[in-house]
Coordinates of N, CA and C in Angstrom, one line a residue:
X13 N 0.8 -1.2 0.0 CA 0.0 0.0 0.0 C 0.9 1.2 0.0
X14 N 0.5 2.2 -0.8 CA 1.2 3.5 -0.8 C 0.8 4.4 0.3
X15 N 1.7 5.3 0.7 CA 1.4 6.3 1.7 C 0.8 7.5 1.0
X16 N -0.3 8.0 1.6 CA -1.0 9.1 1.0 C -1.0 10.2 2.1
X17 N -0.7 11.4 1.8 CA -0.8 12.5 2.8 C -1.9 13.5 2.2
X18 N -2.9 13.7 3.0 CA -4.0 14.5 2.5 C -4.1 15.8 3.4
X19 N -4.1 17.0 2.7 CA -4.2 18.2 3.4 C -5.7 18.5 3.7
X20 N -6.1 18.5 4.9 CA -7.5 18.8 5.3 C -7.6 20.3 5.3
X21 N -8.7 20.9 4.7 CA -8.9 22.3 4.7 C -9.0 22.8 6.1
X22 N -8.2 23.8 6.5 CA -8.2 24.4 7.8 C -7.9 23.3 8.9
X23 N -7.3 22.2 8.6 CA -7.1 21.2 9.5 C -5.7 20.5 9.4
X24 N -5.7 19.3 9.9 CA -4.4 18.5 9.9 C -4.0 17.9 8.6
X25 N -2.8 17.4 8.6 CA -2.3 16.5 7.5 C -2.8 15.1 7.9
X26 N -3.5 14.4 7.1 CA -3.9 13.1 7.4 C -3.1 12.1 6.5
X27 N -2.4 11.2 7.2 CA -1.5 10.3 6.6 C -2.1 8.9 6.6
X28 N -2.2 8.3 5.4 CA -2.8 7.0 5.3 C -1.7 6.0 4.7
X29 N -1.6 4.9 5.3 CA -0.6 3.9 4.8 C 0.4 3.6 5.9
X30 N 1.3 2.6 5.6 CA 2.3 2.3 6.6 C 3.3 3.4 6.7
X31 N 3.4 3.9 7.9 CA 4.3 5.0 8.2 C 4.9 5.0 9.6
X32 N 6.1 5.5 9.7 CA 6.7 5.7 11.0 C 7.0 7.2 11.2
X33 N 6.7 7.7 12.4 CA 7.0 9.1 12.6 C 8.1 9.2 13.6
X34 N 9.1 9.9 13.3 CA 10.4 9.9 14.0 C 10.6 11.3 14.6
X35 N 11.0 11.4 15.8 CA 11.3 12.7 16.4 C 12.7 13.2 16.0
X36 N 13.1 14.4 16.4 CA 14.4 14.9 16.0 C 15.6 14.2 16.6
X37 N 15.4 13.3 17.5 CA 16.5 12.4 18.1 C 16.5 11.0 17.5
X38 N 15.6 10.8 16.5 CA 15.6 9.5 15.9 C 14.7 8.4 16.5
X39 N 13.9 8.8 17.5 CA 13.0 7.9 18.2 C 11.6 7.9 17.6
X40 N 11.0 6.7 17.5 CA 9.7 6.6 16.8 C 8.6 7.0 17.9
X41 N 7.6 7.7 17.4 CA 6.4 7.9 18.2 C 5.5 6.7 18.2
X42 N 4.8 6.5 19.2 CA 3.8 5.3 19.2 C 2.6 5.8 18.5
X43 N 2.2 5.1 17.5 CA 1.0 5.4 16.7 C -0.2 4.8 17.4
X44 N -1.4 5.4 17.2 CA -2.6 4.8 17.8 C -2.8 3.4 17.2
X45 N -3.0 2.4 18.0 CA -3.2 1.0 17.5 C -4.5 0.8 16.7
X46 N -4.4 0.0 15.7 CA -5.6 -0.3 14.9 C -6.2 0.8 14.0
X47 N -5.4 1.8 13.8 CA -5.9 2.9 12.9 C -5.2 2.9 11.6
X48 N -5.9 3.1 10.5 CA -5.3 3.2 9.2 C -4.8 4.6 8.9
X49 N -5.2 5.6 9.6 CA -4.9 7.0 9.4 C -4.3 7.6 10.6
X50 N -3.4 8.6 10.4 CA -2.9 9.4 11.6 C -3.0 10.8 11.1
X51 N -3.5 11.7 12.0 CA -3.6 13.1 11.7 C -2.5 13.9 12.4
X52 N -1.7 14.6 11.6 CA -0.6 15.4 12.1 C -1.0 16.9 12.2
X53 N -0.6 17.5 13.3 CA -1.0 18.9 13.5 C -0.3 19.9 12.6
X54 N -1.0 20.8 12.0 CA -0.4 21.9 11.2 C -0.5 23.2 11.9
X55 N -1.4 23.4 12.9 CA -1.7 24.7 13.5 C -0.7 25.0 14.5
X56 N 0.0 24.1 15.1 CA 1.0 24.3 16.2 C 0.4 24.4 17.6
X57 N -1.0 24.3 17.7 CA -1.6 24.4 19.0 C -2.0 23.1 19.7
X58 N -1.8 22.0 19.1 CA -2.2 20.7 19.6 C -1.3 20.4 20.9
X59 N -2.0 19.9 21.9 CA -1.3 19.5 23.1 C -0.7 18.1 23.0
X60 N -1.0 17.4 21.9 CA -0.5 16.0 21.6 C 0.4 16.0 20.4
X61 N 1.1 17.1 20.1 CA 2.0 17.2 18.9 C 2.9 16.0 18.9
X62 N 3.2 15.5 17.8 CA 2.9 16.0 16.4 C 1.5 15.6 16.0
X63 N 0.7 15.0 16.8 CA -0.6 14.5 16.4 C -1.6 15.6 16.6
X64 N -2.7 15.6 15.8 CA -3.8 16.6 15.9 C -4.7 16.3 17.1
X65 N -5.1 17.3 17.8 CA -6.1 17.1 18.9 C -7.4 17.9 18.6
X66 N -7.5 18.5 17.5 CA -8.6 19.3 17.1 C -8.5 20.8 17.5
X67 N -7.3 21.2 18.0 CA -7.1 22.6 18.4 C -7.3 23.6 17.3
X68 N -7.1 23.2 16.1 CA -7.2 24.1 14.9 C -8.6 24.7 14.8
X69 N -9.6 24.0 15.3 CA -11.0 24.5 15.3 C -11.1 25.8 16.2
X70 N -10.3 25.8 17.3 CA -10.5 26.9 18.3 C -9.5 28.0 18.0
X71 N -8.4 27.8 17.3 CA -7.4 28.9 17.2 C -7.5 29.7 16.0
X72 N -8.4 29.3 15.1 CA -8.6 30.1 13.9 C -7.6 29.7 12.8
X73 N -7.0 28.6 12.8 CA -6.1 28.2 11.8 C -6.8 28.1 10.4
X74 N -6.1 28.7 9.5 CA -6.6 28.7 8.1 C -5.6 28.2 7.1
X75 N -5.9 27.2 6.3 CA -5.0 26.7 5.3 C -5.8 25.9 4.3
X76 N -5.8 26.4 3.1 CA -6.6 25.7 2.1 C -5.8 25.5 0.8
X77 N -4.6 25.1 0.9 CA -3.8 24.9 -0.3 C -4.4 23.9 -1.3
X78 N -4.3 24.2 -2.5 CA -4.8 23.3 -3.6 C -3.6 22.9 -4.5
X79 N -3.7 21.7 -4.9 CA -2.7 21.2 -5.9 C -3.0 21.8 -7.3
X80 N -2.0 21.8 -8.1 CA -2.3 22.3 -9.5 C -3.2 21.2 -10.1
X81 N -4.3 21.7 -10.7 CA -5.2 20.8 -11.4 C -4.8 20.5 -12.8
X82 N -5.3 19.4 -13.3 CA -5.0 19.1 -14.7 C -6.2 19.5 -15.6

């Protein structure tokens, strides 16, 4: 299975597929068991960084990047 990263409008990056998330010292974060997706914080306000906790809804984070269409 390929890894897919989806940019949620005004929300997190949602990663689907087999992935490891490594901190700046090379240690792996524990991913939620049994989940096919992991949401990574983009707003910087999450108390569970690098994972999203929904704080983007309260802090007014706005990001709606679009890929070049064909």
